Amino acid sequence: MPIDWDDIAHVTKVDPAEPLPEDSDVLDHTDLVIVGGSDGVTAENSSTAVEHIRDSVPGTPVFQEPYSASHVSGDTLDAVDYLSIPAVYNGDRENFVAKHVDFFTEVGSKPDDALGTGLPIVGDLIADRGRQAVTDVAEKLVGEGYVIQNLDSKAAAVSGVDTTYSAEEVAGAALATESFYGFPIFYLEYSGTYGGPRDVEAAAKYLDDTALLYGGGIRTRRQTREILDAGADAVVVGDCFHDDPDQFLQTIP
Amino acid sequence: MPIDWDDIAHVTKVDPAEPLPEDSDVLDHTDLVIVGGSDGVTAENSSTAVEHIRDSVPGTPVFQEPYSASHVSGDTLDAVDYLSIPAVYNGDRENFVAKHVDFFTEVGSKPDDALGTGLPIVGDLIADRGRQAVTDVAEKLVGEGYVIQNLDSKAAAVSGVDTTYSAEEVAGAALATESFYGFPIFYLEYSGTYGGPRDVEAAAKYLDDTALLYGGGIRTRRQTREILDAGADAVVVGDCFHDDPDQFLQTIP
């Protein structure tokens, strides 16, 4: 399913390690769902979350955003529209090029090779399926150019982020995404705090073909509007989906 | 000028800091020229080299592959078909993402901002031309996924490469280029030594849309054929263009 970002203004990030709300009908109001998290996530609970979402909103696109090898399986890969892989510009080398080369070295390794458990992502998948998995994975993969702007967040810790970007550097990372790396998504992550429109405006001026997502601290329709008006294609709303459906509904534009 | 790699089997790398041969007619036999080097290169000698090549072989595509800010000017940008920017997978962070974000931060900075001399690439260009330069640069830019396999080379030193890749990692880097980064070129650089077909075979099996270039130690037609037969789109020949035209002609497939 190709994604038309003109139709998408509100994205829900679902953490498969958190309890899902009994009534997931609130997802009727969101345009796309991303399944992913950093603590306690497994391929099994990811798969369960994706099934639950598919049952609730069959027409809504679903991405999986894995943080490690163990989150992806043949089941999750079959179930989602895309596997979105963060490339964290302000993270350490391990979380940019090294991780990706390791990933694709693993994907490309012959299926009859011994696959060590220390290797990242899709080891088990390749073992299950053999060479076809290379094509399956490559076709579903989308890169996300990421900037993480909250140093106190779990996202910053797992990506080796120890410095935030100025608005000028955010603009530079956006332009690098659009003109050089060609990732289809540029993602500004404020992770739990509301960052306001400054970085969104800086990034938006250089993004034509790239979708601009903003995540972090959105709890009101006014904030959603402020971010969309600043040039984001969509806001990403996470926490309150799990614990406060009424609050969640207030973030719908 | 869009590049059709089906027409290109032999590439000449011209170092603008080296004397050009009096008779550059040997370039009639090459399919594409890349201008670049690491020692003593300036925008002025790059520009002179490009002019000389254009005069000798007007129909042949010319790339500039800058190693730093000071190699690019409005003149060089106008004169070349593409500006090719290495992304060295086995280099340090400074030579992958950090360099690119710095580059685009510079490109994207407002032209009326003060541009420090410590900033990488195109500072002067932006100062000359203002905002239009952003579009000019972005349109001419192509990324090259690079693996440098000779630790004793200048290329390794300037890119922070302290480890070579196994054939499996070369395959992984090739697949990352094809499926994730989407750079149009994957470049295996043995820089002065002949690496043989092993890594070319490893990379070729995962490259469909990406051009595969091999450079390093090519001095005979047999070596050229061995590399092309292993799956490279083209060999890149450097040193002997400058100092031994007869030898150079022997590398033409």
CSV table of C-alpha atoms in Angstrom, one decimal, chain B residues 3-232:
chain,number,residue,atom,x,y,z
B,3,ILE,CA,23.7,8.9,-16.6
B,4,ASP,CA,23.0,5.6,-18.4
B,5,TRP,CA,25.4,3.1,-16.7
B,6,ASP,CA,24.8,0.6,-19.5
B,7,ASP,CA,27.0,2.9,-21.6
B,8,ILE,CA,29.8,3.2,-19.0
B,9,ALA,CA,32.4,0.5,-18.4
B,10,HIS,CA,35.5,2.6,-17.9
B,11,VAL,CA,35.8,5.7,-15.7
B,12,THR,CA,38.9,7.9,-15.3
B,13,LYS,CA,39.6,9.6,-12.1
B,14,VAL,CA,41.6,12.8,-12.7
B,15,ASP,CA,43.5,14.4,-9.8
B,16,PRO,CA,43.4,18.1,-10.3
B,17,ALA,CA,46.5,18.6,-8.2
B,18,GLU,CA,48.6,16.4,-10.6
B,19,PRO,CA,49.9,17.6,-14.0
B,20,LEU,CA,47.5,16.8,-16.8
B,21,PRO,CA,49.1,14.9,-19.7
B,22,GLU,CA,49.9,17.1,-22.7
B,23,ASP,CA,47.9,14.8,-24.9
B,24,SER,CA,44.5,14.1,-23.3
B,25,ASP,CA,43.1,12.4,-26.4
B,26,VAL,CA,43.4,9.1,-24.5
B,27,LEU,CA,40.2,10.3,-22.7
B,28,ASP,CA,38.4,9.4,-26.0
B,29,HIS,CA,38.5,5.9,-24.8
B,30,THR,CA,36.9,6.4,-21.4
B,31,ASP,CA,33.2,6.8,-20.7
B,32,LEU,CA,33.1,9.1,-17.7
B,33,VAL,CA,35.5,11.3,-15.8
B,34,ILE,CA,35.6,12.0,-12.1
B,35,VAL,CA,37.6,14.9,-10.9
B,36,GLY,CA,38.9,14.7,-7.3
B,37,GLY,CA,41.7,14.0,-5.0
B,38,SER,CA,42.8,14.5,-1.4
B,39,ASP,CA,46.1,16.4,-1.5
B,40,GLY,CA,46.6,19.9,-2.9
B,41,VAL,CA,43.2,20.2,-4.5
B,42,THR,CA,41.6,23.6,-4.8
B,43,ALA,CA,38.5,25.0,-6.5
B,44,GLU,CA,40.8,26.7,-9.0
B,45,ASN,CA,42.8,23.6,-10.1
B,46,SER,CA,39.5,21.6,-10.1
B,47,SER,CA,38.0,24.2,-12.4
B,48,THR,CA,41.1,24.1,-14.7
B,49,ALA,CA,41.0,20.3,-14.9
B,50,VAL,CA,37.3,20.3,-15.7
B,51,GLU,CA,37.8,22.8,-18.5
B,52,HIS,CA,40.7,20.9,-19.9
B,53,ILE,CA,38.6,17.7,-19.9
B,54,ARG,CA,35.6,19.4,-21.5
B,55,ASP,CA,37.9,20.7,-24.3
B,56,SER,CA,39.3,17.3,-24.9
B,57,VAL,CA,36.1,15.2,-24.8
B,58,PRO,CA,33.1,17.5,-24.9
B,59,GLY,CA,30.5,14.6,-25.0
B,60,THR,CA,31.8,12.8,-21.9
B,61,PRO,CA,30.1,13.2,-18.6
B,62,VAL,CA,32.2,14.8,-15.8
B,63,PHE,CA,31.7,14.4,-12.1
B,64,GLN,CA,33.4,16.4,-9.3
B,65,GLU,CA,34.0,14.4,-6.1
B,66,PRO,CA,35.0,16.9,-3.5
B,67,TYR,CA,36.8,16.0,-0.3
B,68,SER,CA,36.2,19.3,1.4
B,69,ALA,CA,34.6,22.7,1.3
B,70,SER,CA,37.4,24.4,-0.5
B,71,HIS,CA,37.1,22.2,-3.7
B,72,VAL,CA,33.7,23.5,-4.7
B,73,SER,CA,32.9,26.8,-6.2
B,74,GLY,CA,30.1,28.3,-8.4
B,75,ASP,CA,32.4,27.7,-11.4
B,76,THR,CA,33.0,24.0,-10.7
B,77,LEU,CA,29.3,23.5,-10.0
B,78,ASP,CA,28.3,25.0,-13.3
B,79,ALA,CA,31.0,23.0,-15.2
B,80,VAL,CA,30.2,19.5,-14.0
B,81,ASP,CA,27.3,17.2,-14.6
B,82,TYR,CA,27.2,16.0,-11.0
B,83,LEU,CA,28.7,16.6,-7.7
B,84,SER,CA,29.3,13.1,-6.2
B,85,ILE,CA,29.6,12.9,-2.4
B,86,PRO,CA,31.1,9.9,-0.8
B,87,ALA,CA,29.4,8.3,2.2
B,88,VAL,CA,32.1,6.0,3.6
B,89,TYR,CA,30.4,3.1,5.4
B,90,ASN,CA,33.5,1.9,7.1
B,91,GLY,CA,34.7,5.4,8.0
B,92,ASP,CA,34.0,7.3,11.2
B,93,ARG,CA,30.9,9.2,12.0
B,94,GLU,CA,32.5,12.4,11.0
B,95,ASN,CA,32.7,11.1,7.4
B,96,PHE,CA,29.2,9.8,7.2
B,97,VAL,CA,26.3,11.5,8.8
B,98,ALA,CA,28.0,14.4,10.6
B,99,LYS,CA,29.7,15.6,7.4
B,100,HIS,CA,26.4,15.5,5.5
B,101,VAL,CA,24.3,17.2,8.1
B,102,ASP,CA,27.0,19.9,8.4
B,103,PHE,CA,27.1,20.2,4.6
B,104,PHE,CA,23.4,20.7,4.3
B,105,THR,CA,23.2,22.9,7.3
B,106,GLU,CA,25.7,25.1,5.5
B,107,VAL,CA,23.8,24.9,2.2
B,108,GLY,CA,20.5,25.6,3.9
B,109,SER,CA,21.8,28.6,6.0
B,110,LYS,CA,20.5,31.9,5.0
B,111,PRO,CA,22.8,33.6,2.6
B,112,ASP,CA,22.9,36.8,4.6
B,113,ASP,CA,24.2,34.9,7.6
B,114,ALA,CA,27.9,35.2,8.4
B,115,LEU,CA,29.6,32.1,7.0
B,116,GLY,CA,32.5,30.9,9.0
B,117,THR,CA,35.6,29.7,7.2
B,118,GLY,CA,35.6,26.6,9.4
B,119,LEU,CA,32.4,25.3,7.9
B,120,PRO,CA,32.5,22.6,5.3
B,121,ILE,CA,31.9,22.9,1.5
B,122,VAL,CA,30.1,25.7,-0.4
B,123,GLY,CA,30.3,28.5,2.0
B,124,ASP,CA,31.7,30.8,-0.6
B,125,LEU,CA,29.3,29.4,-3.2
B,126,ILE,CA,26.3,30.4,-1.0
B,127,ALA,CA,27.9,33.8,-0.3
B,128,ASP,CA,28.2,34.3,-4.1
B,129,ARG,CA,24.8,33.2,-5.1
B,130,GLY,CA,22.4,33.3,-2.2
B,131,ARG,CA,19.4,31.1,-1.9
B,132,GLN,CA,19.4,29.8,-5.5
B,133,ALA,CA,22.5,27.9,-4.6
B,134,VAL,CA,20.5,25.6,-2.4
B,135,THR,CA,18.5,24.4,-5.4
B,136,ASP,CA,21.6,24.3,-7.7
B,137,VAL,CA,23.6,22.2,-5.3
B,138,ALA,CA,20.7,19.8,-4.4
B,139,GLU,CA,19.9,19.1,-8.0
B,140,LYS,CA,23.5,18.2,-8.9
B,141,LEU,CA,24.2,16.1,-5.9
B,142,VAL,CA,24.6,12.3,-6.0
B,143,GLY,CA,25.5,10.1,-3.1
B,144,GLU,CA,28.1,7.4,-3.4
B,145,GLY,CA,28.0,4.5,-0.9
B,146,TYR,CA,31.7,3.9,-0.3
B,147,VAL,CA,33.8,1.1,1.1
B,148,ILE,CA,37.5,1.7,1.4
B,149,GLN,CA,39.5,-1.6,1.5
B,150,ASN,CA,43.1,-0.4,1.7
B,151,LEU,CA,44.0,0.8,5.2
B,152,ASP,CA,47.3,2.2,4.0
B,153,SER,CA,45.7,4.6,1.6
B,154,LYS,CA,45.3,8.3,1.9
B,155,ALA,CA,41.6,7.8,1.2
B,156,ALA,CA,41.4,5.6,4.4
B,157,ALA,CA,43.3,8.2,6.4
B,158,VAL,CA,41.0,11.1,5.4
B,159,SER,CA,37.8,9.1,6.0
B,160,GLY,CA,38.7,7.7,9.4
B,161,VAL,CA,38.7,4.1,8.0
B,162,ASP,CA,40.5,1.8,10.5
B,163,THR,CA,38.9,-1.6,9.5
B,164,THR,CA,38.2,-3.2,6.2
B,165,TYR,CA,34.9,-5.1,5.5
B,166,SER,CA,34.5,-8.9,5.0
B,167,ALA,CA,32.8,-9.9,1.8
B,168,GLU,CA,29.6,-10.4,3.8
B,169,GLU,CA,29.8,-6.9,5.1
B,170,VAL,CA,30.5,-5.6,1.6
B,171,ALA,CA,27.3,-7.4,0.5
B,172,GLY,CA,25.5,-5.8,3.5
B,173,ALA,CA,26.7,-2.3,2.6
B,174,ALA,CA,25.6,-2.9,-1.0
B,175,LEU,CA,22.2,-4.0,0.0
B,176,ALA,CA,21.9,-1.0,2.4
B,177,THR,CA,22.8,1.3,-0.5
B,178,GLU,CA,20.2,-0.3,-2.8
B,179,SER,CA,17.4,-0.8,-0.4
B,180,PHE,CA,17.8,1.8,2.3
B,181,TYR,CA,20.0,4.8,1.5
B,182,GLY,CA,19.1,4.7,-2.2
B,183,PHE,CA,22.4,6.2,-3.3
B,184,PRO,CA,22.8,5.8,-7.1
B,185,ILE,CA,26.4,4.6,-6.9
B,186,PHE,CA,28.2,1.9,-4.8
B,187,TYR,CA,31.9,2.3,-4.9
B,188,LEU,CA,34.5,-0.2,-3.9
B,189,GLU,CA,37.8,1.6,-3.4
B,190,TYR,CA,41.1,-0.4,-3.2
B,191,SER,CA,43.1,2.7,-3.8
B,192,GLY,CA,46.3,1.8,-5.5
B,193,THR,CA,46.2,-2.0,-4.9
B,194,TYR,CA,44.3,-4.5,-7.0
B,195,GLY,CA,41.6,-6.2,-4.9
B,196,GLY,CA,40.4,-8.8,-7.3
B,197,PRO,CA,36.8,-9.8,-8.0
B,198,ARG,CA,35.8,-11.1,-4.5
B,199,ASP,CA,34.1,-8.0,-3.1
B,200,VAL,CA,32.7,-7.1,-6.5
B,201,GLU,CA,30.9,-10.4,-6.7
B,202,ALA,CA,29.6,-10.0,-3.1
B,203,ALA,CA,28.2,-6.5,-3.9
B,204,ALA,CA,26.9,-7.3,-7.3
B,205,LYS,CA,24.3,-9.8,-6.3
B,206,TYR,CA,22.3,-7.2,-4.4
B,207,LEU,CA,22.6,-4.3,-6.8
B,208,ASP,CA,19.9,-3.7,-9.4
B,209,ASP,CA,19.2,0.0,-9.5
B,210,THR,CA,22.6,1.0,-8.2
B,211,ALA,CA,25.8,1.4,-10.3
B,212,LEU,CA,28.7,-0.6,-9.0
B,213,LEU,CA,32.1,1.0,-9.4
B,214,TYR,CA,35.5,-0.6,-8.6
B,215,GLY,CA,38.7,1.4,-8.2
B,216,GLY,CA,42.2,0.3,-7.3
B,217,GLY,CA,45.3,-1.0,-9.0
B,218,ILE,CA,43.9,-1.6,-12.5
B,219,ARG,CA,46.8,-1.7,-14.9
B,220,THR,CA,45.8,-4.3,-17.5
B,221,ARG,CA,42.8,-5.2,-19.8
B,222,ARG,CA,42.7,-8.6,-18.1
B,223,GLN,CA,42.1,-7.0,-14.7
B,224,THR,CA,39.4,-4.7,-16.2
B,225,ARG,CA,37.7,-7.8,-17.7
B,226,GLU,CA,37.9,-9.7,-14.4
B,227,ILE,CA,36.2,-6.9,-12.5
B,228,LEU,CA,33.5,-6.3,-15.2
B,229,ASP,CA,32.9,-10.1,-15.4
B,230,ALA,CA,32.5,-10.2,-11.6
B,231,GLY,CA,29.5,-7.8,-11.9
B,232,ALA,CA,30.9,-4.2,-11.8
